[in-house]
Structures are given as C-alpha cells and as structure tokens.
Amino acid sequence: MNKGLFISFEGGEGAGKSSVITLLTTALIEQGHKVIVTREPGGIPIAEKIREVILDREHTAMDARTEALLYAAARRQHLVEKVIPALEQGYIVICDRFIDSSLAYQGVARGLGIDEIWSINQFAIEHLMPQLTIYMDVTPEVGLARIAVAAGREINRLDLESNSFHDKVRAGYLTLCERYSDRIIKVDANVSQQDVYRNIFNIVSAFIEGK
C-alpha cells in the first residue's frame, strides 16, 4: 500500500498551475512535509522525450489516437519510474496534469470519447489515481491572453489550437468535475494569483489533515 499522497493539478492553457504549484510546494516543505513535484507528459527522461514528440509545433499531422497513445505511454513510464516509488516512500506527490488532461483534451476536444480514453489509460495506470485533483478553471480568453504576455513560457502545439478547441477542453473539464466530484475540486482561476493560491492552499491543507 502506498504511504504517500497523490495530488494532481489540472487546467486549460494559461490557468497558472505552475506558479501555484511552486508556492504550494514551498509552503508544504516549510511545514515539514516530504514533497515531490513532477509533470505530465514528462517527469523522467523517457517521458520527457515523448513530450517533445507530442508538443513539437511541427507535428501538426499527428493523428488524435496517436496523440492519446503517446500520452498514455509517457504516463505509464512516469508512474513506474517516479510516482509509485515516491508514494511508497511516503512523499506527497504533486503532479502537473494526469489522466484528466487526456480525458479533456483527447476524449472531449479531439472527439475520441471520455470512456475510450479512460479505457486506454487503465491499461497504463492499473487503477492508480490521485486522491485529490485540483481543477483550476479559467476561460480560454483569459488563459491564452496570459500565455501571450508570459516571458519565457513554452509555446507548444496545443497552445496554437483554435479557440473552439480550447472551449471544448474547458467543457470537458467541467464534465469531469461533475462525473468525479468525489475527487476533483474546481477552483476559479480567473481571479488574482494570490486569491487562487490562498484557496488552493486551504483545500490541500484540509485534505492532508484529513488523511
């Protein structure tokens, strides 16, 4: 049995996940918790190379199913090489994106179906899910505007998708919030970073105390 806690963060492009995760991690470490931060796709060398293939702006010909399978492959390697060992050692694992990204982006926005993408990923994750998922909800207009002015922020293939694609991503996430309300907590990320962080810190702190 895993001794640690698995927390994932989700959101559309420009939701501000990275900044909030950095602030949260610092606070948790200062409280004495053992914390590992990672991301998907990526987190370990093999998965980072898959990330390069998926997000390369020149790979516009990538088939939607190929994309979904690559995400699942990266997820599998990431789990067995980094996430599971950390959980077994009692760490709080904070992951920037996990399976819900695939469900929203490929399942809904790409039109492959939530249940179909869920099935693909069950083979990859063997039912290991986050105990808590924070969904940072931001409108595509706000999120993409943030990206446009963010210095040094990676601009990847998904950032270049149409506004309608990003609208579908958000709709997908909102559907997931309803379907998995026992695990996913929605946070308004259209407001200031300080307000977003304060809200998330309170949610995560209460979750940890409850465990």
CSV table of N, CA, C and O in Angstrom, one decimal, residues 1 4 6 32 38 41 72 76 79 83 117 159 176 195 199 207 210:
chain,number,residue,atom,x,y,z
A,1,MET,N,0.8,-1.2,0.0
A,1,MET,CA,0.0,0.0,0.0
A,1,MET,C,0.9,1.2,0.0
A,1,MET,O,1.9,1.3,0.7
A,4,GLY,N,2.2,7.5,0.7
A,4,GLY,CA,2.2,9.0,0.5
A,4,GLY,C,0.8,9.4,0.0
A,4,GLY,O,-0.2,8.6,0.0
A,6,PHE,N,-1.2,11.4,-3.4
A,6,PHE,CA,-1.0,11.7,-4.8
A,6,PHE,C,-2.0,12.8,-5.1
A,6,PHE,O,-3.2,12.6,-5.0
A,32,GLY,N,7.2,20.9,6.9
A,32,GLY,CA,7.8,19.6,7.3
A,32,GLY,C,7.4,18.4,6.5
A,32,GLY,O,7.8,17.3,6.8
A,38,THR,N,6.2,16.9,-10.0
A,38,THR,CA,6.5,16.4,-11.3
A,38,THR,C,5.5,16.9,-12.3
A,38,THR,O,4.6,17.6,-11.9
A,41,PRO,N,3.0,15.5,-19.9
A,41,PRO,CA,3.9,14.4,-20.0
A,41,PRO,C,5.3,14.8,-19.6
A,41,PRO,O,5.7,15.9,-19.8
A,72,ALA,N,-0.5,8.2,-23.0
A,72,ALA,CA,-0.6,7.0,-22.1
A,72,ALA,C,0.7,6.3,-21.8
A,72,ALA,O,1.0,5.9,-20.7
A,76,ARG,N,2.6,5.9,-18.2
A,76,ARG,CA,3.0,4.6,-17.7
A,76,ARG,C,4.4,4.6,-17.1
A,76,ARG,O,4.7,4.3,-16.0
A,79,LEU,N,4.8,6.8,-14.1
A,79,LEU,CA,4.3,6.2,-12.8
A,79,LEU,C,5.3,5.2,-12.2
A,79,LEU,O,5.6,5.3,-11.0
A,83,VAL,N,6.6,8.2,-9.8
A,83,VAL,CA,5.4,8.5,-8.9
A,83,VAL,C,5.2,7.3,-7.9
A,83,VAL,O,5.2,7.6,-6.7
A,117,ILE,N,-10.9,7.0,-23.9
A,117,ILE,CA,-9.6,7.4,-23.4
A,117,ILE,C,-9.4,6.8,-22.0
A,117,ILE,O,-8.2,6.5,-21.6
A,159,ASP,N,-1.0,25.0,-27.6
A,159,ASP,CA,-1.3,26.4,-27.4
A,159,ASP,C,-1.8,27.0,-28.7
A,159,ASP,O,-2.5,28.0,-28.7
A,176,LEU,N,-16.0,16.5,-16.3
A,176,LEU,CA,-15.2,15.6,-15.4
A,176,LEU,C,-15.4,16.1,-14.0
A,176,LEU,O,-15.5,15.2,-13.1
A,195,ASP,N,-5.3,35.1,-4.7
A,195,ASP,CA,-6.6,34.6,-4.3
A,195,ASP,C,-6.7,33.1,-4.7
A,195,ASP,O,-7.2,32.3,-3.9
A,199,ASN,N,-6.9,30.0,-1.8
A,199,ASN,CA,-8.0,29.0,-1.9
A,199,ASN,C,-7.5,27.6,-2.0
A,199,ASN,O,-7.9,26.7,-1.2
A,207,PHE,N,-7.2,18.7,3.1
A,207,PHE,CA,-7.1,17.3,2.6
A,207,PHE,C,-6.0,16.5,3.4
A,207,PHE,O,-6.2,15.4,3.8
A,210,GLY,N,-7.0,15.7,6.9
A,210,GLY,CA,-8.0,14.7,6.9
A,210,GLY,C,-7.4,13.3,6.7
A,210,GLY,O,-8.1,12.3,7.0
